[in-house]
Structures are given as C-alpha cells and as structure tokens.
mmCIF file of C-alpha atoms in Angstrom:
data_model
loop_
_atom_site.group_PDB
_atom_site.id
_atom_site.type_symbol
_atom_site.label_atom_id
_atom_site.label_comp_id
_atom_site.label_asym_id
_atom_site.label_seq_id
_atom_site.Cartn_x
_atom_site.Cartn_y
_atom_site.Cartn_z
ATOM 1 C CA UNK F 1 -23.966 -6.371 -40.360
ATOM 2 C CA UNK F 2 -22.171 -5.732 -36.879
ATOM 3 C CA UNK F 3 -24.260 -4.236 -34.535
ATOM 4 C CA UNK F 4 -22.856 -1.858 -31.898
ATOM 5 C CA UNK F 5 -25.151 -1.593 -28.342
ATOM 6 C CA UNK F 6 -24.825 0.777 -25.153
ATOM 7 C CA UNK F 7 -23.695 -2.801 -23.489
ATOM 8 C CA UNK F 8 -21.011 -3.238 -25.838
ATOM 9 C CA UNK F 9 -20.156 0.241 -25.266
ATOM 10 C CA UNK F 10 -20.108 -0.352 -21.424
ATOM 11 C CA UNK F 11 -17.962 -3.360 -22.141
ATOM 12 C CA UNK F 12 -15.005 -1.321 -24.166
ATOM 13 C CA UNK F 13 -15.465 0.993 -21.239
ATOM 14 C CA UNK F 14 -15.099 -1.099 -18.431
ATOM 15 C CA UNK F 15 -12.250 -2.816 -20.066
ATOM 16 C CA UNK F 16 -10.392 0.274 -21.075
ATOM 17 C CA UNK F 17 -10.448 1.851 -17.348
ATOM 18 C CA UNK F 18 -9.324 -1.913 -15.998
ATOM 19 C CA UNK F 19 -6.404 -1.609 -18.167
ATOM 20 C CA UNK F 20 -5.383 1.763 -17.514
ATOM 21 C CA UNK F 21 -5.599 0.798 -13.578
ATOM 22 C CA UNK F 22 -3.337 -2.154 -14.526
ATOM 23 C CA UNK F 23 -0.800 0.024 -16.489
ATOM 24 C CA UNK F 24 -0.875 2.738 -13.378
ATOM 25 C CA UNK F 25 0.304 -0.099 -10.995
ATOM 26 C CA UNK F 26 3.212 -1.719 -13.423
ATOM 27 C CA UNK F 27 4.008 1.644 -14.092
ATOM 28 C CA UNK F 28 4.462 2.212 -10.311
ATOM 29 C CA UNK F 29 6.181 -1.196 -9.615
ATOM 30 C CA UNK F 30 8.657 -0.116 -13.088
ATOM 31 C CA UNK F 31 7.007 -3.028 -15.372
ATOM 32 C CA UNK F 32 4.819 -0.420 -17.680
ATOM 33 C CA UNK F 33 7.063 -1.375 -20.902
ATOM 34 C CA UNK F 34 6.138 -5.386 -20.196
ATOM 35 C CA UNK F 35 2.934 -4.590 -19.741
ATOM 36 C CA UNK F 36 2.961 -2.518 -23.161
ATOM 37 C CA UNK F 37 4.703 -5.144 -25.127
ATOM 38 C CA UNK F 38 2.284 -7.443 -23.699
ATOM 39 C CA UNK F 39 -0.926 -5.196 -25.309
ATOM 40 C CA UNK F 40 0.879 -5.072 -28.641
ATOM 41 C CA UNK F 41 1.929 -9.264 -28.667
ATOM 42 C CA UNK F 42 -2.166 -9.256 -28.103
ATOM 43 C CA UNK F 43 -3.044 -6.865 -30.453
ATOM 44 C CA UNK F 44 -0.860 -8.329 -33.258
ATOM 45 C CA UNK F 45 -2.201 -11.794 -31.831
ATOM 46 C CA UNK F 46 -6.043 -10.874 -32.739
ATOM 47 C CA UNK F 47 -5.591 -9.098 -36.400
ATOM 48 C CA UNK F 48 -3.144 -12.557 -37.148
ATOM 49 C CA UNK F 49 -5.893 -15.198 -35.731
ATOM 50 C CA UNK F 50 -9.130 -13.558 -35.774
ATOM 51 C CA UNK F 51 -9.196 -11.015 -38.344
ATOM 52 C CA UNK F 52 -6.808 -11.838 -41.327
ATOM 53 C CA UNK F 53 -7.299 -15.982 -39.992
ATOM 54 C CA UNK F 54 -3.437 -16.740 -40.951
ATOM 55 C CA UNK F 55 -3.689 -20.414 -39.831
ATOM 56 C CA UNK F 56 -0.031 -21.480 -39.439
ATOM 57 C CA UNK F 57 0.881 -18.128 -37.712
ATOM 58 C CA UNK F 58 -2.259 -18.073 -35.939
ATOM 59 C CA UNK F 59 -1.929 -21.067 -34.208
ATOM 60 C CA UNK F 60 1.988 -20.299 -32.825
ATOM 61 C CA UNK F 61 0.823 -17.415 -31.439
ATOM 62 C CA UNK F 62 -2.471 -19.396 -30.102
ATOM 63 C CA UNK F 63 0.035 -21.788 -28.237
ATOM 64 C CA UNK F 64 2.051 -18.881 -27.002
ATOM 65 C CA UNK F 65 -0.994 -16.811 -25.177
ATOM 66 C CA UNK F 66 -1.774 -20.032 -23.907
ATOM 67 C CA UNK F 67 1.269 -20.726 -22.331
ATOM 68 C CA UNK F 68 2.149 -17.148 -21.991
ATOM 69 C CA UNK F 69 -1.207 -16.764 -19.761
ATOM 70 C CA UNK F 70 0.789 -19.364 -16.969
ATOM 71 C CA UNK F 71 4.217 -17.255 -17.360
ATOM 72 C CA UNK F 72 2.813 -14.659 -16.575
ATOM 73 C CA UNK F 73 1.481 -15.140 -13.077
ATOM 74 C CA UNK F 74 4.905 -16.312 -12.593
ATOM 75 C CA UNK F 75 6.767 -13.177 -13.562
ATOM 76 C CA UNK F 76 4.037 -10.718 -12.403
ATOM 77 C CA UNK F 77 3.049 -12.300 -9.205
ATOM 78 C CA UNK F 78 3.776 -9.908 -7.289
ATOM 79 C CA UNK F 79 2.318 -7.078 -8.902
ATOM 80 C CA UNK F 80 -0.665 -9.538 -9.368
ATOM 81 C CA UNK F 81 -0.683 -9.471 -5.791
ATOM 82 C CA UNK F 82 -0.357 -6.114 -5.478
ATOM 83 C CA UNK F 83 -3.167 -5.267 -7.548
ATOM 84 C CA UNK F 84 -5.883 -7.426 -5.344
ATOM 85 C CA UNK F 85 -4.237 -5.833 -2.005
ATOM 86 C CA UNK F 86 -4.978 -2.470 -3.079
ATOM 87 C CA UNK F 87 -8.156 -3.566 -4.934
ATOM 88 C CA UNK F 88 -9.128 -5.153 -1.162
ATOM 89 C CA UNK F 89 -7.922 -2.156 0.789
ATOM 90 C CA UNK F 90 -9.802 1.073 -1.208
ATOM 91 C CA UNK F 91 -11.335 3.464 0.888
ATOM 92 C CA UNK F 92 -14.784 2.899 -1.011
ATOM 93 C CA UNK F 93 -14.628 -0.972 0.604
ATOM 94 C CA UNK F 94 -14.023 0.094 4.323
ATOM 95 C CA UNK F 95 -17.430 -0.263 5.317
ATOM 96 C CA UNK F 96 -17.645 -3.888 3.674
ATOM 97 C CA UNK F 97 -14.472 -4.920 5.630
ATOM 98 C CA UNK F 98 -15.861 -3.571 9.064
ATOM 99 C CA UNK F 99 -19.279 -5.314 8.430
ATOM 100 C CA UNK F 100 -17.578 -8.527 8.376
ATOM 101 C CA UNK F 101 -15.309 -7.784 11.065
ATOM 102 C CA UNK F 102 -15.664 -5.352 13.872
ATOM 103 C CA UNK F 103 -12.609 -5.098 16.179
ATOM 104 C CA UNK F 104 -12.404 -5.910 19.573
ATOM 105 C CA UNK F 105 -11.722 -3.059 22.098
ATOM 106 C CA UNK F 106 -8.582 -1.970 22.013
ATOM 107 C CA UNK F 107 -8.051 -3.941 18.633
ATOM 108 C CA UNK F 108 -7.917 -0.601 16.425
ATOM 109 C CA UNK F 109 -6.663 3.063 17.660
ATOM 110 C CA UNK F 110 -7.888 4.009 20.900
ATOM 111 C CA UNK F 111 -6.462 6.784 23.547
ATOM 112 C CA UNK F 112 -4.426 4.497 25.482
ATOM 113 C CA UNK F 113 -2.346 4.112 22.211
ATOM 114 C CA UNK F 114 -2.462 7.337 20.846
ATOM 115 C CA UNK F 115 -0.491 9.689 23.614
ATOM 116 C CA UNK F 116 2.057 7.558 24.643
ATOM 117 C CA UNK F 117 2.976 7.327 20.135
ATOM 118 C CA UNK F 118 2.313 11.116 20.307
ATOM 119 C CA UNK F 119 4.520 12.042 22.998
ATOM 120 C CA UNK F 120 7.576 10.135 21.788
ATOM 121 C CA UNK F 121 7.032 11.413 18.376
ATOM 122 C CA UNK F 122 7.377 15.157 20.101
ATOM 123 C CA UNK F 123 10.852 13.909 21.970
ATOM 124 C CA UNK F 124 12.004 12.262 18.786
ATOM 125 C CA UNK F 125 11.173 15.265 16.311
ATOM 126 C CA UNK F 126 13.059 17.314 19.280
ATOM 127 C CA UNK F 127 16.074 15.394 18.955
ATOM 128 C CA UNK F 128 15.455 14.737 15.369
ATOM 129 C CA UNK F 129 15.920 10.957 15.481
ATOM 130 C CA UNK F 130 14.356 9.329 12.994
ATOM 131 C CA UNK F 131 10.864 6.933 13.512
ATOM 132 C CA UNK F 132 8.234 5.204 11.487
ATOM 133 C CA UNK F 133 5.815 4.089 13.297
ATOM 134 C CA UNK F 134 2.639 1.989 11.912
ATOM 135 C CA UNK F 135 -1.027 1.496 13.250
ATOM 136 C CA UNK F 136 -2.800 -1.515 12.151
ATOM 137 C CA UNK F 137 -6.527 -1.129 11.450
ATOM 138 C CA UNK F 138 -8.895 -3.603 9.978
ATOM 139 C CA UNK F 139 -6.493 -4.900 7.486
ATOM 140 C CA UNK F 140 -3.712 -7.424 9.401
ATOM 141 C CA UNK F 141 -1.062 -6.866 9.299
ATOM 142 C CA UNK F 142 0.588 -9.987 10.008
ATOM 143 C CA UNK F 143 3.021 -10.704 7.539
ATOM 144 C CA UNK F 144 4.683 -7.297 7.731
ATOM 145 C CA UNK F 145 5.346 -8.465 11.542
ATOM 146 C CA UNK F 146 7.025 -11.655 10.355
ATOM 147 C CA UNK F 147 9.794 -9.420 8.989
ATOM 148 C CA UNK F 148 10.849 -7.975 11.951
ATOM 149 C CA UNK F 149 11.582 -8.915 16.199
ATOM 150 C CA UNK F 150 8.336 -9.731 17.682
ATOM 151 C CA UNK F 151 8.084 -7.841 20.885
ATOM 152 C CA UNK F 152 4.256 -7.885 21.814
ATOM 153 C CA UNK F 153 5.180 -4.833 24.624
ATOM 154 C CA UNK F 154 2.343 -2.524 26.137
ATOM 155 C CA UNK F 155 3.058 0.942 25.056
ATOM 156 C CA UNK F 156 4.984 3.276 26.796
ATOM 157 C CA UNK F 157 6.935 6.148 25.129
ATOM 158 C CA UNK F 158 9.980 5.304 26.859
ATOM 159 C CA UNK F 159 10.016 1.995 24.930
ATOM 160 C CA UNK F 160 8.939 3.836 21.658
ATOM 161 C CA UNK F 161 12.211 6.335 21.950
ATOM 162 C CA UNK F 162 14.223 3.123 23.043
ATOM 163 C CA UNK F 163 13.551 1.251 19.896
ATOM 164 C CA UNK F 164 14.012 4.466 17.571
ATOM 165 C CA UNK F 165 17.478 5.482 19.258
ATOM 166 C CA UNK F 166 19.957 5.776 16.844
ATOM 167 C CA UNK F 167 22.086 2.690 18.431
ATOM 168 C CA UNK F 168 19.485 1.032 18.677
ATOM 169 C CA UNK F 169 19.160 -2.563 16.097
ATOM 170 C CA UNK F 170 15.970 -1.483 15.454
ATOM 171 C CA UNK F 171 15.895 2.041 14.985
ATOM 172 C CA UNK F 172 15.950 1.994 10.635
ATOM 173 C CA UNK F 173 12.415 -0.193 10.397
ATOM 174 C CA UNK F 174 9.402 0.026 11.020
ATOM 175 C CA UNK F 175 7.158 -0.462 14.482
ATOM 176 C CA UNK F 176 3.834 -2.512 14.195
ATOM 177 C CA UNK F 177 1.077 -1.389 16.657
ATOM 178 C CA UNK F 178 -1.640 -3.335 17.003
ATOM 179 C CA UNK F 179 -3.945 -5.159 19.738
ATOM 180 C CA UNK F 180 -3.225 -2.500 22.237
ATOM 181 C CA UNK F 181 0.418 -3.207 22.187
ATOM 182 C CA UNK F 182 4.099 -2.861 19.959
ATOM 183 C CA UNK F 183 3.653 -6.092 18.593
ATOM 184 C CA UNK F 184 7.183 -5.940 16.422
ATOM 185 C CA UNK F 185 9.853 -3.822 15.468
ATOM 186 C CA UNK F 186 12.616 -3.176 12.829
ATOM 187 C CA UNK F 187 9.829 -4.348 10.232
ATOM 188 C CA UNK F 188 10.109 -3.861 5.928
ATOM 189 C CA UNK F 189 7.349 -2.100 4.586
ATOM 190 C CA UNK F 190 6.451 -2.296 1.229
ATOM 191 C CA UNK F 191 7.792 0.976 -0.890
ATOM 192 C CA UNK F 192 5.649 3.583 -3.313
ATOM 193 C CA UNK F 193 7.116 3.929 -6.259
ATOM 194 C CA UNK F 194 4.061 6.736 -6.917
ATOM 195 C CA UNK F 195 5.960 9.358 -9.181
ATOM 196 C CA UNK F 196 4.051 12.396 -6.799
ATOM 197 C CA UNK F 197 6.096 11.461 -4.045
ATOM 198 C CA UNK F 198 8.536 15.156 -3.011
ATOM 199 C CA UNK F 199 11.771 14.682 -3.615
ATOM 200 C CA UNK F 200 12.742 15.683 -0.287
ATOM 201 C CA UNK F 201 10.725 13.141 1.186
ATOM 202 C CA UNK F 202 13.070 9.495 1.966
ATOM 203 C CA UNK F 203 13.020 6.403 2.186
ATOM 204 C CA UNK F 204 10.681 6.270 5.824
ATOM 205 C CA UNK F 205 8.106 8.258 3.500
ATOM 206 C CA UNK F 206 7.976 6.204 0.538
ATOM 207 C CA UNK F 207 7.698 2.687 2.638
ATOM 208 C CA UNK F 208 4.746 4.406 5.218
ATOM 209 C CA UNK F 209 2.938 5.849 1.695
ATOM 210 C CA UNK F 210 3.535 2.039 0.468
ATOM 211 C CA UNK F 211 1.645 0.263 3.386
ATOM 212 C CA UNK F 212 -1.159 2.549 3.389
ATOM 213 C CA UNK F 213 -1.737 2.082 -0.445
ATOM 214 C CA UNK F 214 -1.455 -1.411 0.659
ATOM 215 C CA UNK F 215 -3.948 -1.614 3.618
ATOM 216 C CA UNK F 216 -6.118 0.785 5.849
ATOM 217 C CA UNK F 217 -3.175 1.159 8.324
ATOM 218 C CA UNK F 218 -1.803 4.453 9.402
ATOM 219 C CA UNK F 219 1.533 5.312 9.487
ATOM 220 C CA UNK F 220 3.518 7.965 11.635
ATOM 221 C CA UNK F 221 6.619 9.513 10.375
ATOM 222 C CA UNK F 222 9.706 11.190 12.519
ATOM 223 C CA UNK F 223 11.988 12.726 9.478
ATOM 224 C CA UNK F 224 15.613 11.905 10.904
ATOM 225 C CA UNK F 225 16.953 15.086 8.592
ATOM 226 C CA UNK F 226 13.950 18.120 9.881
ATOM 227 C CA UNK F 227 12.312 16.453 12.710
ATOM 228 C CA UNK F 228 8.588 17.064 10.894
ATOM 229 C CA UNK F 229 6.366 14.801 12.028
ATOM 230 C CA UNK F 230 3.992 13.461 9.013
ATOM 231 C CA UNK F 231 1.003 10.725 8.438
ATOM 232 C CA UNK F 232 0.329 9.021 5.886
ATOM 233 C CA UNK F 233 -3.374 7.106 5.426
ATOM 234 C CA UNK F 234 -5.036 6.024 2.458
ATOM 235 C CA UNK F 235 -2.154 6.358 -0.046
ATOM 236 C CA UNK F 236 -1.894 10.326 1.330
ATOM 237 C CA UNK F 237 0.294 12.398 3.112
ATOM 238 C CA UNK F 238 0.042 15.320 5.835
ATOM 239 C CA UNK F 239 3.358 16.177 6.137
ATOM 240 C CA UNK F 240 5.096 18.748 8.987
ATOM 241 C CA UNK F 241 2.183 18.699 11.392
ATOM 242 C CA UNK F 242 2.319 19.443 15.131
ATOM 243 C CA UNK F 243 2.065 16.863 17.973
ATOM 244 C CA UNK F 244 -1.534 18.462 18.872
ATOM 245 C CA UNK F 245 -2.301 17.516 14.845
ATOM 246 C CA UNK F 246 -1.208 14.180 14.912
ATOM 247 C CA UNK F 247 -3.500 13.861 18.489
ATOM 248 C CA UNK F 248 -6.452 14.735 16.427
ATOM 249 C CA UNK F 249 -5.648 12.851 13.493
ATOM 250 C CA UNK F 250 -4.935 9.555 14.892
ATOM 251 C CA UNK F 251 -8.073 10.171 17.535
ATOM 252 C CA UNK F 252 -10.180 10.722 14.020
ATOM 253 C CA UNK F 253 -8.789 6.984 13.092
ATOM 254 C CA UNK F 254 -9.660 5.701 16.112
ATOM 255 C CA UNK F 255 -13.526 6.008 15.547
ATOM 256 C CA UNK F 256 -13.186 5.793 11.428
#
C-alpha cells in the first residue's frame, strides 16, 4: 500500500515550483516548447520503464535520457548558465554576497561617481542623445568589459557626453563604471526577453533590464527618441525620472 507523507508532499512541491522557474526562463530565452517536449519525452519515459515495465522500449528510451542528459548541457548551456546567474544574483542573496565580500572605498557607488553620471545624463536627455550607462556593484562585471574598449578613465561628464555623441564609435553600447572610474565602453549587454517589457521601450531598455536580472548592477538609461532618463535595478524599471531622482536613486545604491 503506497503511503503518501507531508515530506513527499513537500517534495512534489518543491519540484513543481523548480520547474515552473525553469519554464519562466526558457520561456524568456524562446526555448519553452524544448523544454515542454522535454517534460512529455520524460513523462512518456516513466509510464514506458517504470510503470507498464516495457523492457525493449524501456531500455531505448533508458539509453536516450542517458545520453540525452549530456546533450543537453550542450544545447541549453547558456540558459543553464543563465539560470545560476540569476539564481546567484536575487535580491534575497545580497546580504550573503556582501558578507563574503565588502568593497573597497570607492569600489561600489559613491558621490564622486554619481554627479558627474547625473549631470551628463541631464545634457544628454537635453539634446536627446542616446546613453546607457551601467554601475557595477558586488557582482563583477568583468566579462561584460571584455566586449567592449577598455578605457579605465576617471569620471568626468565631459568624457561621459564624449563617448555617447552620436559620431562617436562608441555611442550604441554600453559604459561600465566601476572602481571609481569608466572602466570600458561600447560594451553588449545581455537582452530581456521578459514579455512585461512596454513596447515603447528599445533596445537600450531591454539590454539594461537584462544585466540587472543578471547581476546587482544598476543601469542608467538616456532614451535617444524622448530624452527620459530611466533606471533599471533588480530586474525593474523607473522610467522618465528627473536628474534630482536619479541623484537620490543612485545615492540609495551607494549605501545598499
């Protein structure tokens, strides 16, 4: 007689919400119908080996999870890594991260970074020139640098407007600022796919949403179409906020 505990019940739990979270992500990264042929090859897998014990057909399909198990790290691998980067970088694990490491000064968001960004951001939204600008945190963000020009400038905002000008090499990526000092340009962020995303919002939204759901940075955006000025942190937005806003918000990052 099967017996059915409140650990048992736990365990269907537990396994149900880890692959929902799975299925959210592929769904995100456009590989939700893999993932859902995958559940079904399992499903069909377990009533053919385990429950009806079809020996000949049972064992093919044995050989194929096996082999299947290899393939598909290969294929999913970067979703796979996907999933432990944003696993790594939720909010809830912040204070785990910053008990193992706690930044140098000047390592995270301080004042000296935070008016020069802010007063360029007010001259760009002016002249609505378009400028994504990101703020690493506790997370490194080292290989995003790799994919740009490593400049490792101090901060000034004539530098900042320099970079973003619309003849400028440099002006359609991103801007890495970290250590106290633009430490690369004209970087590739990863892009959201996150259905929620406004319409109106472009591509600059969708890759400074991406990083953040990625890592604890902050990024700043300059729309090149309105001007707004927006933030995203934490997988979230505040779009079309003032330059006195985005003083306060970034100065709230600096001591989070």
């Amino acid at each position: 007689m099967l017996s059915f505990t409140i650990k048992d019940a736990i365990d269907v739990l537990l396994v149900a919400l880890l692959l929902y979270y799975i299925f959210r992500l592929m769904k995100e990264s456009r590989s939700g119908n893999i993932f859902m042929g995958i559940i079904v090859f399992i499903i069909i897998w377990i009533f053919v080996s385990k429950i009806f014990n079809m020996s000949l057909l049972g064992s093919i399909m044995d050989k194929a999870v096996n082999l299947g198990a290899i393939a598909l790290i290969i294929i999913f691998q970067d979703d796979i890594r996907n999933f432990f980067s944003q696993l790594g970088a939720h909010h809830s694990l912040g204070k785990l991260v910053k008990f193992f490491y706690s930044p140098k000064k000047g390592d995270a968001i301080n004042e000296d970074t935070i008016i020069p960004v802010v007063r360029a951001c007010m001259s760009m939204s002016a002249q609505k020139v378009g400028a994504l600008i990101v703020f690493e945190r506790y997370v490194g963000l080292g290989d995003i640098e790799k994919t740009g020009d490593i400049i490792n400038a101090d901060i000034r905002q004539r530098l900042i407007e320099n970079i973003f000008f619309k003849n400028s090499p440099l002006h359609d990526g991103a801007m890495i600022i970290a250590h106290h000092k633009i430490r690369a340009a004209g970087c590739i962020l990863p892009v959201s796919h996150d259905e929620d995303i406004p319409r109106r919002l472009g591509l600059r939204h969708r890759a400074a949403l991406g990083i953040t759901q990625q890592s604890d940075a902050v990024a700043v955006i300059v729309s090149e179409e309105t001007g707004g000025i927006s933030v995203a942190f934490n997988g979230r937005f505040h779009l079309d906020i003032s330059g006195e806003e985005l003083e306060r918000i970034l100065t709230e990052m600096s001591v989070g």
